[in-house]
Amino acid sequence: MVRIFIRPYDRPAGQHPGTLFTRVDGCVRKSGPLFARYFSLPLIMMNSRRKTILFALLKHRRKKQRNRQIWVHPLLESRYLEGAFFVLFQQLKEDETKFLNYFRMSVSSFDELLQRVQTQLQRQDTNMRNCIQPEQMLAVTLRYLASGCSFTDLYYSYRLGISTISKIVREVCDILWSCLVEECIPKLTKERFESVAAGFKKRANFFHCIGAVDGKHIRIVKPEFSGSLYYNYKSYFSVVLMAVADSNYRFIYVDVGAYGSECDSSIFKESSLWKSIQKKSLELPSAKPLSGSEASNVPYFLIGDEAFGLNINLLRPFGGKELSQKKRIFNYRLSRARRYVECSNSNKWRILHRSLNVNTDFAVSIVKACVVLHNFVRERDGYNFEDTMTVVGMNDLPAQANMQGGRAANNIRNVLSDYFLTEVGKVSWQLSKI
């Protein structure tokens, strides 16, 4: 009797799964994940039956394999003649306005950004194919972030494979964050807070404010095995962008990736910024009287909306319906100062308009890239009103019930409310806005 072994674990060490071979002991063994049983054949039938069986196994194996008919699809082969980077991109660089509209940044900003990331993105050509150049990788990523289009859309316009585009976007987003974060979101210091407070005093007529804080839901596709962790009060899945902005519409602190089911106040209390403030490991400017006032010292603080709890270092509007005039004026003045963080969560990067159909880590990388790019472009290309319009797809977090926040925090609000009614503290139009 001759036995033909065709199970994967019968294969001798070092043999390829698709290799057919014979043994000197009179047995014929076939390796490969095709069948999992023994065949016992009379020796006299070995030649004809063996050929039939082995032919059937070989045919089955070939069906299981994915025979690649072409190395590169003709659509991708036309990349150098018809791809957006080699045709449209070169034309856009000759028109500053069109380039800005397409990539959400000027040509000079693009060139500077390319210099920052070029070394990390550079790859080597091989004998089989040429690598994708850093300039093209950056252009593809910026178009994805700026337009909110899908990887499939980029596949047809840039003539790159969908999986290749996905890898490019993720890699470039990670590199943008690592290369720009120290410059675009520098470490917070006492001097930095004093500069931010001076900006709010000048532009928003709000005193002792060291930043406006807000949280936004970023839509995502439900992650696997996540249950309701990312399911928010608006009935969709999201991660949270918690941000603090100055009066120049720039982010000075961000925390990205919290579960959508969490509330603003809880997320911010767990942030490194708030913990540093509470532990006093982050030095804030010293408390002092308000400008032109001889009243008691007033500490420096952040401002937020009704979603945040009241604290001496974080002020929110007065709650309730029947408010006095001075409380309504305070709420207006605080809301006017808060608009800077709301406008910082801008309309520029339209990938945030829709659900991010990538895994959670990838989604966080995309949001972080948008954050540093926002500051990078804001510093170089200035302010564009259209880019600060309300972003469809990004929602505020729910307001909490009115919280008293302690006597000290309420006293600070009352001092400011009284100050906004004085000659040195009021603005001429405030009564018409309440």
Short mmCIF file of C-alpha atoms in Angstrom, two decimals:
data_model
loop_
_atom_site.label_atom_id
_atom_site.label_comp_id
_atom_site.label_asym_id
_atom_site.label_seq_id
_atom_site.Cartn_x
_atom_site.Cartn_y
_atom_site.Cartn_z
CA MET A 1 0.00 0.00 0.00
CA VAL A 2 1.14 3.55 -0.75
CA ARG A 3 -0.14 6.51 1.27
CA ILE A 4 -0.40 10.02 -0.13
CA PHE A 5 -0.18 12.65 2.62
CA ILE A 6 -1.73 15.99 1.72
CA ARG A 7 -2.26 17.73 5.06
CA PRO A 8 -0.42 21.03 5.85
CA TYR A 9 1.22 19.67 8.98
CA ASP A 10 2.61 16.63 7.10
CA ARG A 11 4.95 18.93 5.18
CA PRO A 12 8.65 18.51 6.05
CA ALA A 13 10.41 21.54 7.50
CA GLY A 14 11.65 24.03 4.92
CA GLN A 15 9.20 23.04 2.17
CA HIS A 16 6.94 25.58 0.46
CA PRO A 17 3.21 24.91 1.02
CA GLY A 18 2.63 24.38 -2.70
CA THR A 19 5.53 21.94 -3.32
CA LEU A 20 4.88 18.40 -4.56
CA PHE A 21 7.58 15.79 -3.78
CA THR A 22 8.25 12.05 -3.33
CA ARG A 23 10.03 10.20 -0.56
CA VAL A 24 12.63 7.49 -0.94
CA ASP A 25 10.68 5.11 1.32
CA GLY A 26 8.08 4.55 -1.38
CA CYS A 27 5.54 7.07 -0.17
CA VAL A 28 4.34 10.09 -2.08
CA ARG A 29 3.42 13.16 -0.02
CA LYS A 30 1.58 16.25 -1.17
CA SER A 31 1.74 19.36 0.99
CA GLY A 32 -0.60 22.32 1.00
CA PRO A 33 -3.91 23.31 2.61
CA LEU A 34 -6.10 21.45 0.12
CA PHE A 35 -7.51 18.35 1.79
CA ALA A 36 -7.07 16.82 5.22
CA ARG A 37 -7.35 13.07 4.93
CA TYR A 38 -5.31 10.03 3.84
CA PHE A 39 -5.61 8.13 0.58
CA SER A 40 -4.58 4.43 0.62
CA LEU A 41 -4.07 3.12 -2.90
CA PRO A 42 -2.98 -0.25 -4.31
CA LEU A 43 0.51 -0.02 -5.70
CA ILE A 44 -0.69 -1.28 -9.08
CA MET A 45 -3.03 1.73 -9.38
CA MET A 46 -0.41 4.21 -8.30
CA ASN A 47 0.57 5.60 -11.67
CA SER A 48 -2.85 6.41 -13.16
CA ARG A 49 -4.62 7.30 -9.93
CA ARG A 50 -1.66 9.32 -8.70
CA LYS A 51 -1.66 11.42 -11.83
CA THR A 52 -5.40 12.04 -11.60
CA ILE A 53 -5.32 13.01 -7.94
CA LEU A 54 -2.26 15.21 -8.22
CA PHE A 55 -3.70 16.94 -11.28
CA ALA A 56 -6.94 17.62 -9.40
CA LEU A 57 -5.02 18.96 -6.41
CA LEU A 58 -2.89 21.20 -8.58
CA LYS A 59 -5.98 22.57 -10.34
CA HIS A 60 -7.65 23.23 -7.00
CA ARG A 61 -4.58 25.00 -5.71
CA ARG A 62 -4.47 27.29 -8.72
CA LYS A 63 -8.11 28.23 -8.24
CA LYS A 64 -7.37 29.14 -4.64
CA GLN A 65 -4.51 31.36 -5.65
CA ARG A 66 -5.18 34.88 -6.78
CA ASN A 67 -3.62 34.96 -10.22
CA ARG A 68 -2.63 38.53 -10.86
CA GLN A 69 -3.33 39.22 -14.51
CA ILE A 70 -1.62 42.62 -14.56
CA TRP A 71 1.07 44.18 -12.38
CA VAL A 72 -0.39 47.72 -12.56
CA HIS A 73 -3.89 48.67 -13.65
CA PRO A 74 -3.94 50.80 -16.82
CA LEU A 75 -5.69 53.56 -14.86
CA LEU A 76 -2.74 53.75 -12.49
CA GLU A 77 -0.23 53.54 -15.31
CA SER A 78 -1.60 56.82 -16.65
CA ARG A 79 -0.66 58.59 -13.41
CA TYR A 80 2.23 60.53 -14.94
CA LEU A 81 0.16 61.71 -17.90
CA GLU A 82 -3.29 62.27 -16.40
CA GLY A 83 -2.94 62.13 -12.60
CA ALA A 84 -3.98 65.24 -10.65
CA PHE A 85 -0.55 65.75 -9.15
CA PHE A 86 1.28 65.78 -12.48
CA VAL A 87 -1.32 67.88 -14.30
CA LEU A 88 -3.65 69.86 -12.02
CA PHE A 89 -1.15 70.46 -9.21
CA GLN A 90 1.37 72.07 -11.56
CA GLN A 91 -1.32 74.34 -12.98
CA LEU A 92 -2.61 75.34 -9.53
CA LYS A 93 0.85 76.46 -8.42
CA GLU A 94 0.66 79.15 -11.09
CA ASP A 95 -2.58 80.56 -9.63
CA GLU A 96 -2.33 81.54 -5.95
CA THR A 97 -6.09 81.93 -5.46
CA LYS A 98 -6.98 78.56 -6.95
CA PHE A 99 -4.20 76.85 -5.03
CA LEU A 100 -5.46 78.35 -1.76
CA ASN A 101 -8.99 77.21 -2.50
CA TYR A 102 -7.87 73.67 -3.37
CA PHE A 103 -5.38 73.03 -0.55
CA ARG A 104 -6.54 75.61 2.04
CA MET A 105 -3.08 77.16 2.18
CA SER A 106 -0.89 79.39 0.04
CA VAL A 107 1.86 78.14 -2.25
CA SER A 108 4.53 79.56 0.06
CA SER A 109 3.00 77.80 3.08
CA PHE A 110 2.88 74.53 1.14
CA ASP A 111 6.53 74.85 0.15
CA GLU A 112 7.57 75.61 3.73
CA LEU A 113 5.53 72.70 5.04
CA LEU A 114 7.12 70.40 2.48
CA GLN A 115 10.59 71.39 3.67
CA ARG A 116 9.60 70.50 7.23
CA VAL A 117 8.41 66.97 6.43
CA GLN A 118 10.40 66.06 3.32
CA THR A 119 13.16 64.16 5.10
CA GLN A 120 10.73 61.92 7.00
CA LEU A 121 8.66 61.21 3.87
CA GLN A 122 11.50 60.52 1.45
CA ARG A 123 11.67 56.95 0.11
CA GLN A 124 14.07 55.11 -2.20
CA ASP A 125 13.27 53.97 -5.73
CA THR A 126 13.52 50.23 -6.42
CA ASN A 127 14.24 48.18 -9.51
CA MET A 128 10.53 47.35 -9.75
CA ARG A 129 9.02 50.82 -9.44
CA ASN A 130 9.63 54.45 -8.55
CA CYS A 131 8.68 55.65 -5.08
CA ILE A 132 6.02 58.29 -4.45
CA GLN A 133 7.73 61.61 -3.84
CA PRO A 134 7.12 63.62 -0.62
CA GLU A 135 5.53 66.50 -2.53
CA GLN A 136 2.88 64.19 -3.96
CA MET A 137 2.28 62.53 -0.58
CA LEU A 138 1.73 65.92 1.04
CA ALA A 139 -0.55 67.09 -1.78
CA VAL A 140 -2.72 63.97 -1.52
CA THR A 141 -3.04 64.33 2.26
CA LEU A 142 -3.87 68.03 2.20
CA ARG A 143 -6.50 67.47 -0.47
CA TYR A 144 -8.05 64.70 1.65
CA LEU A 145 -8.17 66.93 4.73
CA ALA A 146 -9.28 70.06 2.89
CA SER A 147 -12.05 68.54 0.77
CA GLY A 148 -13.32 65.68 2.91
CA CYS A 149 -13.33 63.41 -0.12
CA SER A 150 -12.93 59.64 0.14
CA PHE A 151 -9.89 57.52 -0.63
CA THR A 152 -11.77 56.27 -3.69
CA ASP A 153 -12.16 59.82 -5.00
CA LEU A 154 -8.42 60.36 -4.64
CA TYR A 155 -7.77 57.04 -6.36
CA TYR A 156 -9.48 58.25 -9.52
CA SER A 157 -8.01 61.75 -9.47
CA TYR A 158 -4.42 61.06 -8.35
CA ARG A 159 -4.21 57.58 -9.91
CA LEU A 160 -2.84 55.92 -6.76
CA GLY A 161 -4.09 52.69 -5.20
CA ILE A 162 -6.69 53.05 -2.45
CA SER A 163 -4.58 51.16 0.10
CA THR A 164 -1.56 53.25 -0.90
CA ILE A 165 -3.51 56.47 -0.36
CA SER A 166 -4.69 55.28 3.06
CA LYS A 167 -1.11 54.54 4.12
CA ILE A 168 0.10 57.88 2.78
CA VAL A 169 -2.57 59.90 4.61
CA ARG A 170 -1.94 58.17 7.92
CA GLU A 171 1.83 58.50 7.67
CA VAL A 172 1.71 62.16 6.66
CA CYS A 173 -0.79 63.03 9.41
CA ASP A 174 1.45 61.45 12.05
CA ILE A 175 4.52 63.25 10.70
CA LEU A 176 2.71 66.61 10.52
CA TRP A 177 1.80 66.34 14.20
CA SER A 178 5.28 65.29 15.33
CA CYS A 179 7.03 67.97 13.24
CA LEU A 180 4.72 70.91 13.99
CA VAL A 181 3.31 70.42 17.48
CA GLU A 182 6.21 72.02 19.37
CA GLU A 183 6.11 75.12 17.18
CA CYS A 184 2.37 75.43 16.60
CA ILE A 185 1.23 74.47 20.12
CA PRO A 186 4.18 75.45 22.32
CA LYS A 187 4.42 74.58 25.99
CA LEU A 188 2.27 76.78 28.20
CA THR A 189 4.15 79.08 30.55
CA LYS A 190 3.33 82.06 32.76
CA GLU A 191 4.57 84.43 30.07
CA ARG A 192 2.44 82.67 27.45
CA PHE A 193 -0.68 82.99 29.63
CA GLU A 194 0.02 86.70 30.18
CA SER A 195 0.24 87.20 26.42
CA VAL A 196 -3.05 85.35 25.89
CA ALA A 197 -4.75 87.43 28.60
CA ALA A 198 -3.53 90.64 26.97
CA GLY A 199 -5.02 89.49 23.68
CA PHE A 200 -8.45 88.81 25.20
CA LYS A 201 -8.38 92.20 26.90
CA LYS A 202 -7.58 93.97 23.63
CA ARG A 203 -9.78 92.06 21.19
CA ALA A 204 -12.66 90.76 23.33
CA ASN A 205 -12.76 93.32 26.17
CA PHE A 206 -12.63 90.43 28.63
CA PHE A 207 -10.13 90.62 31.47
CA HIS A 208 -7.86 88.01 33.09
CA CYS A 209 -8.88 85.36 30.54
CA ILE A 210 -6.09 82.89 29.71
CA GLY A 211 -8.06 80.91 27.13
CA ALA A 212 -11.48 79.85 25.88
CA VAL A 213 -12.20 76.13 26.20
CA ASP A 214 -14.67 74.09 24.20
CA GLY A 215 -15.33 70.48 23.20
CA LYS A 216 -16.48 69.21 19.81
CA HIS A 217 -17.76 65.81 18.70
CA ILE A 218 -15.89 64.41 15.68
CA ARG A 219 -18.03 61.85 13.83
CA ILE A 220 -16.57 58.38 13.34
CA VAL A 221 -17.81 55.02 12.14
CA LYS A 222 -18.57 52.75 15.09
CA PRO A 223 -15.36 50.98 16.21
CA GLU A 224 -15.53 47.22 16.54
CA PHE A 225 -16.39 45.79 19.97
CA SER A 226 -16.81 49.31 21.42
CA GLY A 227 -20.42 48.98 22.57
CA SER A 228 -21.78 52.40 23.48
CA LEU A 229 -18.47 53.98 24.53
CA TYR A 230 -18.38 56.28 21.50
CA TYR A 231 -22.16 56.77 21.22
CA ASN A 232 -23.03 60.36 22.13
CA TYR A 233 -26.16 62.25 23.12
CA LYS A 234 -26.74 63.26 19.48
CA SER A 235 -27.18 59.57 18.58
CA TYR A 236 -24.05 59.01 16.55
CA PHE A 237 -20.53 57.73 17.25
CA SER A 238 -17.75 60.20 17.92
CA VAL A 239 -14.47 61.07 19.55
CA VAL A 240 -14.09 64.38 21.36
CA LEU A 241 -11.76 67.24 20.50
CA MET A 242 -11.20 69.30 23.64
CA ALA A 243 -9.47 72.57 22.79
CA VAL A 244 -8.36 75.84 24.36
CA ALA A 245 -7.92 78.83 22.04
CA ASP A 246 -6.49 82.33 22.33
CA SER A 247 -7.90 85.55 20.88
CA ASN A 248 -6.02 85.00 17.60
CA TYR A 249 -8.17 81.94 16.78
CA ARG A 250 -5.22 79.66 17.52
CA PHE A 251 -5.22 76.50 19.59
CA ILE A 252 -2.99 76.70 22.66
CA TYR A 253 -3.97 73.28 24.02
CA VAL A 254 -5.80 70.23 22.63
CA ASP A 255 -6.84 66.82 23.90
CA VAL A 256 -8.16 64.42 21.25
CA GLY A 257 -9.68 60.96 21.47
CA ALA A 258 -12.00 60.88 24.48
CA TYR A 259 -15.13 58.72 24.18
CA GLY A 260 -18.15 60.43 22.67
CA SER A 261 -20.33 59.26 25.55
CA GLU A 262 -18.41 61.41 28.05
CA CYS A 263 -19.39 64.96 28.96
CA ASP A 264 -17.26 68.07 28.41
CA SER A 265 -16.62 68.73 32.07
CA SER A 266 -15.47 65.18 32.83
CA ILE A 267 -13.14 65.10 29.83
CA PHE A 268 -11.57 68.44 30.70
CA LYS A 269 -11.11 67.50 34.35
CA GLU A 270 -9.11 64.46 33.20
CA SER A 271 -6.95 66.51 30.83
CA SER A 272 -3.30 67.17 31.57
CA LEU A 273 -3.90 70.94 31.48
CA TRP A 274 -6.59 70.95 34.16
CA LYS A 275 -4.69 68.53 36.37
CA SER A 276 -1.60 70.75 36.13
CA ILE A 277 -3.64 73.82 37.08
CA GLN A 278 -5.25 72.09 40.06
CA LYS A 279 -1.93 70.68 41.27
CA LYS A 280 -0.37 74.13 40.76
CA SER A 281 2.43 72.55 38.74
CA LEU A 282 1.54 74.94 35.90
CA GLU A 283 2.29 78.51 36.90
CA LEU A 284 -0.48 81.01 36.19
CA PRO A 285 -0.16 84.80 36.38
CA SER A 286 -0.65 86.13 39.90
CA ALA A 287 -4.08 87.44 40.90
CA LYS A 288 -4.43 91.22 40.78
CA PRO A 289 -7.17 93.88 40.58
CA LEU A 290 -8.94 94.42 37.28
CA SER A 291 -7.60 97.20 35.07
CA GLY A 292 -8.61 100.62 36.43
CA SER A 293 -10.20 99.09 39.52
CA GLU A 294 -9.21 99.15 43.17
CA ALA A 295 -11.32 96.14 44.08
CA SER A 296 -9.95 92.88 45.44
CA ASN A 297 -7.51 90.73 43.49
CA VAL A 298 -9.04 88.63 40.73
CA PRO A 299 -7.30 85.41 39.61
CA TYR A 300 -6.68 84.47 35.98
CA PHE A 301 -9.07 81.90 34.56
CA LEU A 302 -10.34 79.96 31.55
CA ILE A 303 -13.83 80.52 30.18
CA GLY A 304 -16.29 77.89 28.92
CA ASP A 305 -19.97 77.34 28.19
CA GLU A 306 -22.70 75.66 30.23
CA ALA A 307 -21.15 72.23 29.66
CA PHE A 308 -18.39 73.00 32.16
CA GLY A 309 -18.51 73.12 35.92
CA LEU A 310 -17.88 76.43 37.65
CA ASN A 311 -14.48 76.84 39.29
CA ILE A 312 -12.23 79.71 40.32
CA ASN A 313 -10.01 78.77 37.35
CA LEU A 314 -12.90 78.15 34.92
CA LEU A 315 -15.85 80.52 34.59
CA ARG A 316 -19.11 79.74 32.83
CA PRO A 317 -22.27 81.83 32.17
CA PHE A 318 -24.90 82.44 34.82
CA GLY A 319 -27.66 79.86 34.57
CA GLY A 320 -31.41 80.38 34.75
CA LYS A 321 -34.04 82.34 32.84
CA GLU A 322 -34.89 85.34 35.00
CA LEU A 323 -31.48 86.98 35.15
CA SER A 324 -30.67 90.50 36.27
CA GLN A 325 -29.25 93.02 33.83
CA LYS A 326 -25.69 92.71 35.11
CA LYS A 327 -25.80 88.91 34.82
CA ARG A 328 -27.08 89.13 31.25
CA ILE A 329 -24.30 91.57 30.42
CA PHE A 330 -21.76 89.20 31.95
CA ASN A 331 -23.13 86.31 29.87
CA TYR A 332 -22.92 88.41 26.70
CA ARG A 333 -19.34 89.49 27.40
CA LEU A 334 -18.28 85.93 28.17
CA SER A 335 -20.02 84.60 25.07
CA ARG A 336 -18.28 87.24 22.97
CA ALA A 337 -14.91 86.07 24.27
CA ARG A 338 -15.81 82.41 23.74
CA ARG A 339 -16.39 82.89 20.02
CA TYR A 340 -12.65 82.60 19.41
CA VAL A 341 -12.56 78.93 20.32
CA GLU A 342 -15.77 78.24 18.40
CA CYS A 343 -14.29 79.88 15.29
CA SER A 344 -11.02 78.01 15.80
CA ASN A 345 -12.97 74.76 15.30
CA SER A 346 -13.16 75.97 11.76
CA ASN A 347 -14.66 75.19 8.41
CA LYS A 348 -11.25 74.98 6.72
CA TRP A 349 -10.60 71.23 7.03
CA ARG A 350 -13.77 69.69 5.65
CA ILE A 351 -12.78 66.14 6.46
CA LEU A 352 -14.37 67.01 9.82
CA HIS A 353 -17.74 67.53 8.10
CA ARG A 354 -18.37 63.82 7.72
CA SER A 355 -17.90 60.56 9.58
CA LEU A 356 -14.32 59.33 9.53
CA ASN A 357 -14.56 55.79 8.17
CA VAL A 358 -11.19 54.73 9.59
CA ASN A 359 -10.17 53.12 12.87
CA THR A 360 -10.08 55.24 16.01
CA ASP A 361 -6.31 55.75 16.13
CA PHE A 362 -6.32 56.88 12.51
CA ALA A 363 -9.21 59.27 13.23
CA VAL A 364 -7.28 60.81 16.12
CA SER A 365 -4.25 61.28 13.85
CA ILE A 366 -6.44 63.07 11.29
CA VAL A 367 -7.86 65.46 13.91
CA LYS A 368 -4.41 66.21 15.33
CA ALA A 369 -3.09 66.98 11.86
CA CYS A 370 -6.00 69.39 11.29
CA VAL A 371 -5.22 71.12 14.60
CA VAL A 372 -1.54 71.83 13.88
CA LEU A 373 -2.30 72.74 10.26
CA HIS A 374 -4.91 75.22 11.48
CA ASN A 375 -2.30 77.05 13.59
CA PHE A 376 0.38 76.72 10.90
CA VAL A 377 -1.82 78.28 8.21
CA ARG A 378 -3.35 80.86 10.58
CA GLU A 379 0.10 82.16 11.43
CA ARG A 380 1.20 82.46 7.78
CA ASP A 381 -1.89 83.07 5.68
CA GLY A 382 -3.98 85.03 8.16
CA TYR A 383 -7.67 84.97 9.00
CA ASN A 384 -10.43 84.00 6.56
CA PHE A 385 -14.00 84.62 7.70
CA GLU A 386 -15.46 81.83 5.54
CA ASP A 387 -13.24 79.32 7.31
CA THR A 388 -14.77 80.20 10.69
CA MET A 389 -18.38 79.43 9.79
CA THR A 390 -20.20 76.72 11.71
CA VAL A 391 -18.90 73.26 10.87
CA VAL A 392 -21.56 70.76 9.86
CA GLY A 393 -20.74 67.44 11.50
CA MET A 394 -19.15 68.89 14.63
CA ASN A 395 -21.48 69.37 17.61
CA ASP A 396 -21.03 70.95 21.00
CA LEU A 397 -21.27 68.78 24.07
CA PRO A 398 -24.44 68.93 26.22
CA ALA A 399 -24.86 71.53 28.91
CA GLN A 400 -24.77 70.40 32.51
CA ALA A 401 -27.29 71.36 35.13
CA ASN A 402 -26.59 74.68 36.82
CA MET A 403 -23.74 74.26 39.29
CA GLN A 404 -22.96 76.80 41.98
CA GLY A 405 -19.26 75.98 41.98
CA GLY A 406 -18.57 77.37 45.42
CA ARG A 407 -18.67 80.85 46.92
CA ALA A 408 -15.22 81.87 45.65
CA ALA A 409 -16.04 81.15 42.00
CA ASN A 410 -19.39 82.96 42.25
CA ASN A 411 -17.68 85.95 43.85
CA ILE A 412 -15.34 86.21 40.86
CA ARG A 413 -18.30 86.28 38.47
CA ASN A 414 -20.01 88.91 40.60
CA VAL A 415 -16.90 91.09 40.67
CA LEU A 416 -16.64 90.91 36.88
CA SER A 417 -20.38 91.57 36.50
CA ASP A 418 -20.08 94.73 38.57
CA TYR A 419 -16.93 95.77 36.72
CA PHE A 420 -18.68 95.51 33.34
CA LEU A 421 -21.11 98.21 34.52
CA THR A 422 -18.38 100.71 35.42
CA GLU A 423 -16.99 103.38 33.10
CA VAL A 424 -13.66 101.58 32.70
CA GLY A 425 -15.16 98.13 32.28
CA LYS A 426 -18.20 98.59 30.05
CA VAL A 427 -18.43 98.66 26.25
CA SER A 428 -20.80 101.09 24.56
CA TRP A 429 -22.91 98.48 22.75
CA GLN A 430 -23.45 95.93 25.52
CA LEU A 431 -26.97 97.02 26.50
CA SER A 432 -28.19 96.58 22.93
CA LYS A 433 -26.94 92.97 22.86
CA ILE A 434 -28.83 91.60 25.87
#
